[in-house]
Amino acid sequence: MAVPPGVSEREWADALKQFQQALGSGGVFTSDEDVALYRDFYSPLWGEAEERVASAALAPDTADQVQQIVRIANTSRIPLYSIATGRNLGYGGSAPNLAGSVVLDLKRMNRVLEVDDKRHFAIVEPGVSYFDFYRHIQDRGLNVWIDCPDPGWGSVIGNALDHGVGYTWGAFRDHFHSHCGMEVVLPNGEFLRTGMGAVPGSRTWAEYRYGYGPYVDGLFSQGNFGVVTKMGFWLFPAPETYLSGTVTVPKRADIVPLVDIVNYLEHAGTIGMPRYGSPLGQVRDQELADLVAQPGGPSTDDLDAFAARRGVAAWECKLQFYGGAEVVAAQWAYAREKLSVIAGARFEDTEFYRFPLTAEQAERAHKVALGIPNLSIFAGGARSELNPSPRDGHVFFAPVIPKSGRAILDAMQVFNPVVREVGFPNMVSFFKAPNTWMFRAFVFLYSFPISRSDRAQNRRVREAFPRLVRAAAERGWGEYRTPPVFQDLVMDAYSFNNHALRRFSETLKDAVDPNGILSAGRGGIWPRHLRNTRG
Amino acid sequence: MAVPPGVSEREWADALKQFQQALGSGGVFTSDEDVALYRDFYSPLWGEAEERVASAALAPDTADQVQQIVRIANTSRIPLYSIATGRNLGYGGSAPNLAGSVVLDLKRMNRVLEVDDKRHFAIVEPGVSYFDFYRHIQDRGLNVWIDCPDPGWGSVIGNALDHGVGYTWGAFRDHFHSHCGMEVVLPNGEFLRTGMGAVPGSRTWAEYRYGYGPYVDGLFSQGNFGVVTKMGFWLFPAPETYLSGTVTVPKRADIVPLVDIVNYLEHAGTIGMPRYGSPLGQVRDQELADLVAQPGGPSTDDLDAFAARRGVAAWECKLQFYGGAEVVAAQWAYAREKLSVIAGARFEDTEFYRFPLTAEQAERAHKVALGIPNLSIFAGGARSELNPSPRDGHVFFAPVIPKSGRAILDAMQVFNPVVREVGFPNMVSFFKAPNTWMFRAFVFLYSFPISRSDRAQNRRVREAFPRLVRAAAERGWGEYRTPPVFQDLVMDAYSFNNHALRRFSETLKDAVDPNGILSAGRGGIWPRHLRNTRG
């Protein structure tokens, strides 16, 4: 049995006894096979000495039990690492920053405490997955949607706290931004309620976010200032219909006006999430491959000429509308009118659904765009006739870039050479489209393959990361989210004034968690006694 | 010349010398007549010994000067109180929580640093007023709107930091919520940049709010953790047209379905800010006055019968739409369809504007709904034939209540008896409509009159406040904003777990500002050495 760092075997045995008293033996996991379940199955350090594995896990059922755990840990100086459902795959899974931490696993706390479909909010516990949340709403016929990320098994709270994102309307896709009110167990074991939740008997917990005085909620996201045990969220009132339409533009440089116009439509509230792509990038053809293989990459003129000859568009954008049937039709007509200023723009009606969906529609639809959690994202990487050698996993490199067409073209120029040099030539693309989950910025996502048998490949990934992060930082870009093994690296780029932001957060950390027991290292924030071990 | 608390005359003279070196003599104000300009002209303690007046004022022109001031103050233990333009009338003006503080007046720092009308954001300094901001945009013909509160002379940053609110689209009305990225001078004199601004040479400062790691921005709102010297804001892309329409419903209880349906429309993004009112409450008639004067208030049946006889609606709501002409028409049609389920609902087309406005339209319009800053709100209280005895000022009691019709009716029941008992019978209303500035909650606004000659009236206001705050807290409601003299009182209601929220913030305060020099008491947060003086 592993012993957490910084404690003796005897102290650990004593703490375990206390944890068992608090949780019962069914809530304390110390066997190798149990603890192995908390490894990050997508770890780029899989099986190596440096892999960050937990020493044990604790699974409370109630917030009171969380409080007891934190109190025991604080007294005994046991390092805890809190997770919700532990599904943060590609960004660290359920494994800690600090090897030997005890995972505080909140997945048993899976109660949906309240859903109001007149005021459109919910209050949930951290173990509530998107599946749980959706089923709760569907079973009761409530008139609200959720906004979910690709994999539906993740935690609503956990995703929000890691600044996770979704697929519907701008106001709801930023999951932390659409939260309202929290209950937290602080590192000293005290309960804190934020916002209006701090008023005893509060009636507006999930309606007004600030309450009174300094607004502290942000500290509990991508950080280690407390264990969130309840959280309110604003919900999307269920729309009556969904319409999508696709615009294509012929030339490579058309991405610049395309983004400008789509920005206008989205920021003004006319459309939901736009989805960019490159039809040209889908063409499998030797002539195009030769163009792309030119030293320094393809010329814009060559690409445009090729695209014109083949009648393929350089770029496309799928626009999505939610609302009354006549409203979405008018919005789509308006969008077409605005986009028609781009010479050669073409339009296609893509989908129209009136809710509730038929079973056939639900099967065919892009489910997350309709707030329906699912796991189909994993199908793309699963073993199949088309993909006989699926990856074991992946880690995401996710730089935030400006919301402009120019930045899209720039990003490929910046990252392609690095991706090629570090040994992933198949990931070089001149047709990469940005992800649009965030309301006001693009994020350029690279999914690097992880292997549980090929350490050399994992090492290449680990070597690639610092170069990519630096290439981004040189452009004034930074990443929004990353696995524990790269969190210090990513935070390093946020270095204005000799890392003032990190130093500020660590000053706060020392004040709130003087023993440094909670999720040491998360978000690049280390407690004082471990600061010299920063990666 | 007044001396700040906690320093000797000699230390003060020495600090003043240093301030003068940093700012030049034109940046340091110590004469009685200069310092008097920083009094809260709406203070409920006007002219009394307890009035909280500053000892001096400092007016830097640059962030570097702010840094120098803070460093001097930190070394010399001079209490500072930072203001932006100092126009927070009704919520404290420019006067400090701690009497004798030195006002740090940022109004000279009034540069609009960047406006991007393709990505729809701006970065501004704290002295930029809504007028400044609007003119900057208009002069350059930029395709963005601002969202402003009623008085246009306030600071864009100052308003956001006090959780101020506006009038257009839900995503922009909450001014702090629509901010993105900050530069702050911390109490130790260090510069901090948050969010993407922490990446040197950042390109997405005002596009992605979180950056990486704990999200600390909220601490700088309604608090005293630093002096904000730059701040990014998301802007509303200028819409092509504006349409408004009004729905009226006949019966008092119709407010319940009315709010439910309007909530649906607003939260789904179909409408901008709704504005509720009561046509019945506008009727001046003895019969109605007699109904209202009944002990215990009017009966619903009596009011409904009266309203039906007179053909007056109990409630109305003005709906506002922004976008393409065909889109807003479809949205209004959709809204009418939804609202028609309320028996007797009637609809009236109110306004339609295509931008740019004609001069005549601009004059007639409700300007703030169109993002046009102005000062017309003051006209309502100005001296005129109709109003020969204008108030000297007012303080706002502003409880946040649930976004439901039932809560509106409840709020009048809760507050009317208290308002009457404390001696403001003219403010009792059975027809009061909520303010709808916040996206997801109502706020019920009471404006208590302040006099600069009648101390007895001011005392009545001061006596009324605790009773109102308690009446709200008993219902689980709290206030969102309040003048310094009531900030401890308001914060007291956010008392969950023995004031855990306040204690948490004060733990952070001690860590960040160990000498307690910055804006002591703001938001109910006091530094350690003054905590026992809490009101």
PDB file of C-alpha atoms in Angstrom, chain A residues 163-369:
ATOM      1  CA  HIS A 163     -13.560  25.810 -17.739  1.00  0.00           C
ATOM      2  CA  GLY A 164     -15.213  23.237 -19.947  1.00  0.00           C
ATOM      3  CA  VAL A 165     -17.438  24.155 -22.844  1.00  0.00           C
ATOM      4  CA  GLY A 166     -20.402  22.946 -24.869  1.00  0.00           C
ATOM      5  CA  TYR A 167     -22.364  23.262 -28.066  1.00  0.00           C
ATOM      6  CA  THR A 168     -25.600  25.244 -27.897  1.00  0.00           C
ATOM      7  CA  TRP A 169     -26.217  28.923 -27.302  1.00  0.00           C
ATOM      8  CA  GLY A 170     -23.403  31.352 -26.435  1.00  0.00           C
ATOM      9  CA  ALA A 171     -24.772  32.184 -23.008  1.00  0.00           C
ATOM     10  CA  PHE A 172     -24.650  28.512 -21.971  1.00  0.00           C
ATOM     11  CA  ARG A 173     -21.622  27.023 -23.733  1.00  0.00           C
ATOM     12  CA  ASP A 174     -19.138  28.450 -21.234  1.00  0.00           C
ATOM     13  CA  HIS A 175     -20.095  26.210 -18.363  1.00  0.00           C
ATOM     14  CA  PHE A 176     -18.349  28.135 -15.626  1.00  0.00           C
ATOM     15  CA  HIS A 177     -19.779  31.392 -16.924  1.00  0.00           C
ATOM     16  CA  SER A 178     -23.305  29.990 -16.723  1.00  0.00           C
ATOM     17  CA  HIS A 179     -22.939  28.842 -13.138  1.00  0.00           C
ATOM     18  CA  CYS A 180     -24.616  30.743 -10.343  1.00  0.00           C
ATOM     19  CA  GLY A 181     -23.789  30.161  -6.698  1.00  0.00           C
ATOM     20  CA  MET A 182     -21.693  27.513  -4.970  1.00  0.00           C
ATOM     21  CA  GLU A 183     -21.334  25.568  -1.785  1.00  0.00           C
ATOM     22  CA  VAL A 184     -17.707  24.780  -0.991  1.00  0.00           C
ATOM     23  CA  VAL A 185     -15.842  22.949   1.735  1.00  0.00           C
ATOM     24  CA  LEU A 186     -12.761  25.069   2.392  1.00  0.00           C
ATOM     25  CA  PRO A 187      -9.376  23.509   3.144  1.00  0.00           C
ATOM     26  CA  ASN A 188      -9.949  24.229   6.837  1.00  0.00           C
ATOM     27  CA  GLY A 189     -13.121  22.137   6.729  1.00  0.00           C
ATOM     28  CA  GLU A 190     -15.553  25.029   6.864  1.00  0.00           C
ATOM     29  CA  PHE A 191     -18.609  25.314   4.653  1.00  0.00           C
ATOM     30  CA  LEU A 192     -18.776  28.396   2.440  1.00  0.00           C
ATOM     31  CA  ARG A 193     -21.711  29.457   0.306  1.00  0.00           C
ATOM     32  CA  THR A 194     -21.135  32.117  -2.304  1.00  0.00           C
ATOM     33  CA  GLY A 195     -23.396  34.593  -4.071  1.00  0.00           C
ATOM     34  CA  MET A 196     -26.978  34.672  -2.877  1.00  0.00           C
ATOM     35  CA  GLY A 197     -26.468  31.233  -1.361  1.00  0.00           C
ATOM     36  CA  ALA A 198     -24.774  33.018   1.527  1.00  0.00           C
ATOM     37  CA  VAL A 199     -28.160  34.394   2.627  1.00  0.00           C
ATOM     38  CA  PRO A 200     -29.670  31.750   4.903  1.00  0.00           C
ATOM     39  CA  GLY A 201     -32.801  30.338   3.293  1.00  0.00           C
ATOM     40  CA  SER A 202     -31.797  31.938   0.009  1.00  0.00           C
ATOM     41  CA  ARG A 203     -34.438  32.066  -2.738  1.00  0.00           C
ATOM     42  CA  THR A 204     -32.161  33.327  -5.504  1.00  0.00           C
ATOM     43  CA  TRP A 205     -29.127  31.055  -5.126  1.00  0.00           C
ATOM     44  CA  ALA A 206     -29.081  30.184  -8.823  1.00  0.00           C
ATOM     45  CA  GLU A 207     -30.507  33.455 -10.168  1.00  0.00           C
ATOM     46  CA  TYR A 208     -28.082  36.210  -9.141  1.00  0.00           C
ATOM     47  CA  ARG A 209     -24.449  35.289  -9.101  1.00  0.00           C
ATOM     48  CA  TYR A 210     -22.655  37.978  -7.143  1.00  0.00           C
ATOM     49  CA  GLY A 211     -24.443  38.219  -3.843  1.00  0.00           C
ATOM     50  CA  TYR A 212     -22.684  41.036  -2.047  1.00  0.00           C
ATOM     51  CA  GLY A 213     -19.016  41.929  -1.672  1.00  0.00           C
ATOM     52  CA  PRO A 214     -16.053  40.443  -3.529  1.00  0.00           C
ATOM     53  CA  TYR A 215     -17.099  37.725  -5.970  1.00  0.00           C
ATOM     54  CA  VAL A 216     -14.963  34.759  -5.001  1.00  0.00           C
ATOM     55  CA  ASP A 217     -16.343  31.917  -7.136  1.00  0.00           C
ATOM     56  CA  GLY A 218     -13.601  32.052  -9.763  1.00  0.00           C
ATOM     57  CA  LEU A 219     -11.002  30.907  -7.240  1.00  0.00           C
ATOM     58  CA  PHE A 220     -12.626  27.467  -7.173  1.00  0.00           C
ATOM     59  CA  SER A 221     -12.179  26.949 -10.911  1.00  0.00           C
ATOM     60  CA  GLN A 222      -8.909  25.466 -12.204  1.00  0.00           C
ATOM     61  CA  GLY A 223      -7.644  25.941  -8.691  1.00  0.00           C
ATOM     62  CA  ASN A 224      -7.357  24.351  -5.307  1.00  0.00           C
ATOM     63  CA  PHE A 225      -9.092  26.667  -2.872  1.00  0.00           C
ATOM     64  CA  GLY A 226     -11.893  24.336  -1.845  1.00  0.00           C
ATOM     65  CA  VAL A 227     -14.035  21.349  -2.708  1.00  0.00           C
ATOM     66  CA  VAL A 228     -17.233  22.383  -4.458  1.00  0.00           C
ATOM     67  CA  THR A 229     -20.154  20.370  -3.103  1.00  0.00           C
ATOM     68  CA  LYS A 230     -23.112  22.148  -4.746  1.00  0.00           C
ATOM     69  CA  MET A 231     -23.379  24.499  -7.668  1.00  0.00           C
ATOM     70  CA  GLY A 232     -26.176  26.354  -9.431  1.00  0.00           C
ATOM     71  CA  PHE A 233     -26.433  26.615 -13.217  1.00  0.00           C
ATOM     72  CA  TRP A 234     -28.505  28.705 -15.579  1.00  0.00           C
ATOM     73  CA  LEU A 235     -30.347  26.563 -18.117  1.00  0.00           C
ATOM     74  CA  PHE A 236     -31.513  27.106 -21.672  1.00  0.00           C
ATOM     75  CA  PRO A 237     -35.335  27.172 -21.903  1.00  0.00           C
ATOM     76  CA  ALA A 238     -36.225  24.375 -24.319  1.00  0.00           C
ATOM     77  CA  PRO A 239     -36.627  25.901 -27.788  1.00  0.00           C
ATOM     78  CA  GLU A 240     -39.484  24.820 -30.016  1.00  0.00           C
ATOM     79  CA  THR A 241     -37.407  24.260 -33.129  1.00  0.00           C
ATOM     80  CA  TYR A 242     -33.835  23.948 -34.335  1.00  0.00           C
ATOM     81  CA  LEU A 243     -32.663  25.002 -37.776  1.00  0.00           C
ATOM     82  CA  SER A 244     -29.230  24.725 -39.254  1.00  0.00           C
ATOM     83  CA  GLY A 245     -27.888  25.961 -42.537  1.00  0.00           C
ATOM     84  CA  THR A 246     -24.468  25.828 -44.103  1.00  0.00           C
ATOM     85  CA  VAL A 247     -22.615  28.550 -45.957  1.00  0.00           C
ATOM     86  CA  THR A 248     -19.628  27.744 -48.155  1.00  0.00           C
ATOM     87  CA  VAL A 249     -17.129  30.262 -49.507  1.00  0.00           C
ATOM     88  CA  PRO A 250     -14.876  29.507 -52.467  1.00  0.00           C
ATOM     89  CA  LYS A 251     -11.502  31.027 -51.651  1.00  0.00           C
ATOM     90  CA  ARG A 252      -8.988  30.543 -48.921  1.00  0.00           C
ATOM     91  CA  ALA A 253      -8.904  34.231 -47.999  1.00  0.00           C
ATOM     92  CA  ASP A 254     -12.696  34.263 -47.698  1.00  0.00           C
ATOM     93  CA  ILE A 255     -12.249  32.943 -44.173  1.00  0.00           C
ATOM     94  CA  VAL A 256     -11.535  36.530 -43.115  1.00  0.00           C
ATOM     95  CA  PRO A 257     -14.901  38.086 -44.083  1.00  0.00           C
ATOM     96  CA  LEU A 258     -16.652  34.815 -43.225  1.00  0.00           C
ATOM     97  CA  VAL A 259     -15.489  35.005 -39.613  1.00  0.00           C
ATOM     98  CA  ASP A 260     -16.261  38.727 -39.391  1.00  0.00           C
ATOM     99  CA  ILE A 261     -19.847  38.224 -40.502  1.00  0.00           C
ATOM    100  CA  VAL A 262     -20.401  35.108 -38.420  1.00  0.00           C
ATOM    101  CA  ASN A 263     -18.964  36.975 -35.410  1.00  0.00           C
ATOM    102  CA  TYR A 264     -21.497  39.704 -36.024  1.00  0.00           C
ATOM    103  CA  LEU A 265     -24.346  37.207 -36.179  1.00  0.00           C
ATOM    104  CA  GLU A 266     -23.225  35.283 -33.146  1.00  0.00           C
ATOM    105  CA  HIS A 267     -22.316  38.159 -30.856  1.00  0.00           C
ATOM    106  CA  ALA A 268     -25.601  39.874 -31.657  1.00  0.00           C
ATOM    107  CA  GLY A 269     -27.551  36.783 -30.636  1.00  0.00           C
ATOM    108  CA  THR A 270     -28.804  35.768 -34.075  1.00  0.00           C
ATOM    109  CA  ILE A 271     -27.150  32.355 -34.158  1.00  0.00           C
ATOM    110  CA  GLY A 272     -26.041  29.698 -31.711  1.00  0.00           C
ATOM    111  CA  MET A 273     -22.661  28.047 -32.080  1.00  0.00           C
ATOM    112  CA  PRO A 274     -21.157  28.275 -35.561  1.00  0.00           C
ATOM    113  CA  ARG A 275     -19.117  25.306 -36.759  1.00  0.00           C
ATOM    114  CA  TYR A 276     -16.312  25.910 -39.237  1.00  0.00           C
ATOM    115  CA  GLY A 277     -14.782  23.353 -41.571  1.00  0.00           C
ATOM    116  CA  SER A 278     -12.882  23.074 -44.812  1.00  0.00           C
ATOM    117  CA  PRO A 279     -14.485  21.056 -47.627  1.00  0.00           C
ATOM    118  CA  LEU A 280     -11.204  21.432 -49.520  1.00  0.00           C
ATOM    119  CA  GLY A 281      -9.440  19.757 -46.634  1.00  0.00           C
ATOM    120  CA  GLN A 282     -11.713  16.730 -47.072  1.00  0.00           C
ATOM    121  CA  VAL A 283     -10.620  16.097 -50.672  1.00  0.00           C
ATOM    122  CA  ARG A 284      -8.401  13.022 -51.035  1.00  0.00           C
ATOM    123  CA  ASP A 285      -6.473  13.623 -54.240  1.00  0.00           C
ATOM    124  CA  GLN A 286      -2.845  13.366 -55.336  1.00  0.00           C
ATOM    125  CA  GLU A 287      -2.780  16.777 -57.037  1.00  0.00           C
ATOM    126  CA  LEU A 288      -3.889  18.449 -53.836  1.00  0.00           C
ATOM    127  CA  ALA A 289      -1.461  16.339 -51.817  1.00  0.00           C
ATOM    128  CA  ASP A 290       1.349  17.541 -54.074  1.00  0.00           C
ATOM    129  CA  LEU A 291       0.282  21.163 -53.653  1.00  0.00           C
ATOM    130  CA  VAL A 292       0.222  20.791 -49.911  1.00  0.00           C
ATOM    131  CA  ALA A 293       3.613  19.054 -49.859  1.00  0.00           C
ATOM    132  CA  GLN A 294       5.386  22.037 -51.412  1.00  0.00           C
ATOM    133  CA  PRO A 295       8.174  23.390 -49.267  1.00  0.00           C
ATOM    134  CA  GLY A 296       6.718  26.142 -47.128  1.00  0.00           C
ATOM    135  CA  GLY A 297       3.219  24.822 -47.699  1.00  0.00           C
ATOM    136  CA  PRO A 298       0.731  25.399 -50.486  1.00  0.00           C
ATOM    137  CA  SER A 299       0.279  28.793 -52.131  1.00  0.00           C
ATOM    138  CA  THR A 300      -3.074  30.436 -51.689  1.00  0.00           C
ATOM    139  CA  ASP A 301      -3.421  30.938 -55.437  1.00  0.00           C
ATOM    140  CA  ASP A 302      -2.719  27.288 -56.145  1.00  0.00           C
ATOM    141  CA  LEU A 303      -5.270  26.188 -53.590  1.00  0.00           C
ATOM    142  CA  ASP A 304      -7.861  28.595 -54.943  1.00  0.00           C
ATOM    143  CA  ALA A 305      -7.247  27.447 -58.516  1.00  0.00           C
ATOM    144  CA  PHE A 306      -7.533  23.800 -57.493  1.00  0.00           C
ATOM    145  CA  ALA A 307     -10.675  24.440 -55.514  1.00  0.00           C
ATOM    146  CA  ALA A 308     -12.237  26.365 -58.413  1.00  0.00           C
ATOM    147  CA  ARG A 309     -11.439  23.576 -60.902  1.00  0.00           C
ATOM    148  CA  ARG A 310     -12.955  20.928 -58.680  1.00  0.00           C
ATOM    149  CA  GLY A 311     -15.859  23.066 -57.587  1.00  0.00           C
ATOM    150  CA  VAL A 312     -14.955  22.572 -53.941  1.00  0.00           C
ATOM    151  CA  ALA A 313     -15.293  25.312 -51.353  1.00  0.00           C
ATOM    152  CA  ALA A 314     -12.307  26.440 -49.311  1.00  0.00           C
ATOM    153  CA  TRP A 315     -14.342  26.899 -46.154  1.00  0.00           C
ATOM    154  CA  GLU A 316     -17.758  26.241 -44.743  1.00  0.00           C
ATOM    155  CA  CYS A 317     -19.629  27.290 -41.666  1.00  0.00           C
ATOM    156  CA  LYS A 318     -22.678  25.606 -40.255  1.00  0.00           C
ATOM    157  CA  LEU A 319     -24.978  28.090 -38.569  1.00  0.00           C
ATOM    158  CA  GLN A 320     -27.419  26.962 -35.911  1.00  0.00           C
ATOM    159  CA  PHE A 321     -30.640  28.626 -34.818  1.00  0.00           C
ATOM    160  CA  TYR A 322     -32.901  27.902 -31.866  1.00  0.00           C
ATOM    161  CA  GLY A 323     -36.391  29.256 -31.310  1.00  0.00           C
ATOM    162  CA  GLY A 324     -39.828  29.578 -32.834  1.00  0.00           C
ATOM    163  CA  ALA A 325     -40.145  28.182 -36.369  1.00  0.00           C
ATOM    164  CA  GLU A 326     -40.797  31.549 -37.986  1.00  0.00           C
ATOM    165  CA  VAL A 327     -38.046  33.196 -35.983  1.00  0.00           C
ATOM    166  CA  VAL A 328     -35.329  30.740 -36.957  1.00  0.00           C
ATOM    167  CA  ALA A 329     -36.434  30.963 -40.606  1.00  0.00           C
ATOM    168  CA  ALA A 330     -36.115  34.754 -40.481  1.00  0.00           C
ATOM    169  CA  GLN A 331     -32.735  34.484 -38.785  1.00  0.00           C
ATOM    170  CA  TRP A 332     -31.413  32.109 -41.423  1.00  0.00           C
ATOM    171  CA  ALA A 333     -32.689  34.417 -44.190  1.00  0.00           C
ATOM    172  CA  TYR A 334     -30.993  37.347 -42.468  1.00  0.00           C
ATOM    173  CA  ALA A 335     -27.736  35.419 -42.126  1.00  0.00           C
ATOM    174  CA  ARG A 336     -27.840  34.500 -45.821  1.00  0.00           C
ATOM    175  CA  GLU A 337     -28.374  38.141 -46.726  1.00  0.00           C
ATOM    176  CA  LYS A 338     -25.382  39.237 -44.641  1.00  0.00           C
ATOM    177  CA  LEU A 339     -23.133  36.463 -45.938  1.00  0.00           C
ATOM    178  CA  SER A 340     -24.045  37.075 -49.570  1.00  0.00           C
ATOM    179  CA  VAL A 341     -21.549  39.919 -49.704  1.00  0.00           C
ATOM    180  CA  ILE A 342     -18.849  37.255 -50.013  1.00  0.00           C
ATOM    181  CA  ALA A 343     -18.538  36.549 -53.744  1.00  0.00           C
ATOM    182  CA  GLY A 344     -19.423  32.954 -54.482  1.00  0.00           C
ATOM    183  CA  ALA A 345     -20.981  32.239 -51.103  1.00  0.00           C
ATOM    184  CA  ARG A 346     -23.448  29.372 -51.329  1.00  0.00           C
ATOM    185  CA  PHE A 347     -26.099  28.256 -48.921  1.00  0.00           C
ATOM    186  CA  GLU A 348     -27.632  24.956 -48.064  1.00  0.00           C
ATOM    187  CA  ASP A 349     -30.444  24.169 -45.679  1.00  0.00           C
ATOM    188  CA  THR A 350     -29.034  21.508 -43.424  1.00  0.00           C
ATOM    189  CA  GLU A 351     -31.481  20.429 -40.734  1.00  0.00           C
ATOM    190  CA  PHE A 352     -34.800  21.432 -39.268  1.00  0.00           C
ATOM    191  CA  TYR A 353     -36.252  19.785 -36.195  1.00  0.00           C
ATOM    192  CA  ARG A 354     -39.381  20.479 -34.232  1.00  0.00           C
ATOM    193  CA  PHE A 355     -39.165  19.161 -30.691  1.00  0.00           C
ATOM    194  CA  PRO A 356     -39.667  16.587 -29.364  1.00  0.00           C
ATOM    195  CA  LEU A 357     -37.539  14.698 -31.862  1.00  0.00           C
ATOM    196  CA  THR A 358     -38.601  11.431 -33.405  1.00  0.00           C
ATOM    197  CA  ALA A 359     -36.346   8.488 -32.553  1.00  0.00           C
ATOM    198  CA  GLU A 360     -34.959   8.584 -36.067  1.00  0.00           C
ATOM    199  CA  GLN A 361     -34.158  12.299 -35.804  1.00  0.00           C
ATOM    200  CA  ALA A 362     -32.514  11.866 -32.415  1.00  0.00           C
ATOM    201  CA  GLU A 363     -30.307   9.133 -33.838  1.00  0.00           C
ATOM    202  CA  ARG A 364     -29.244  11.208 -36.827  1.00  0.00           C
ATOM    203  CA  ALA A 365     -28.801  14.568 -35.127  1.00  0.00           C
ATOM    204  CA  HIS A 366     -25.588  16.082 -33.837  1.00  0.00           C
ATOM    205  CA  LYS A 367     -26.799  15.390 -30.344  1.00  0.00           C
ATOM    206  CA  VAL A 368     -24.733  17.836 -28.335  1.00  0.00           C
ATOM    207  CA  ALA A 369     -26.028  20.701 -30.480  1.00  0.00           C
TER     208      ALA A 369
END
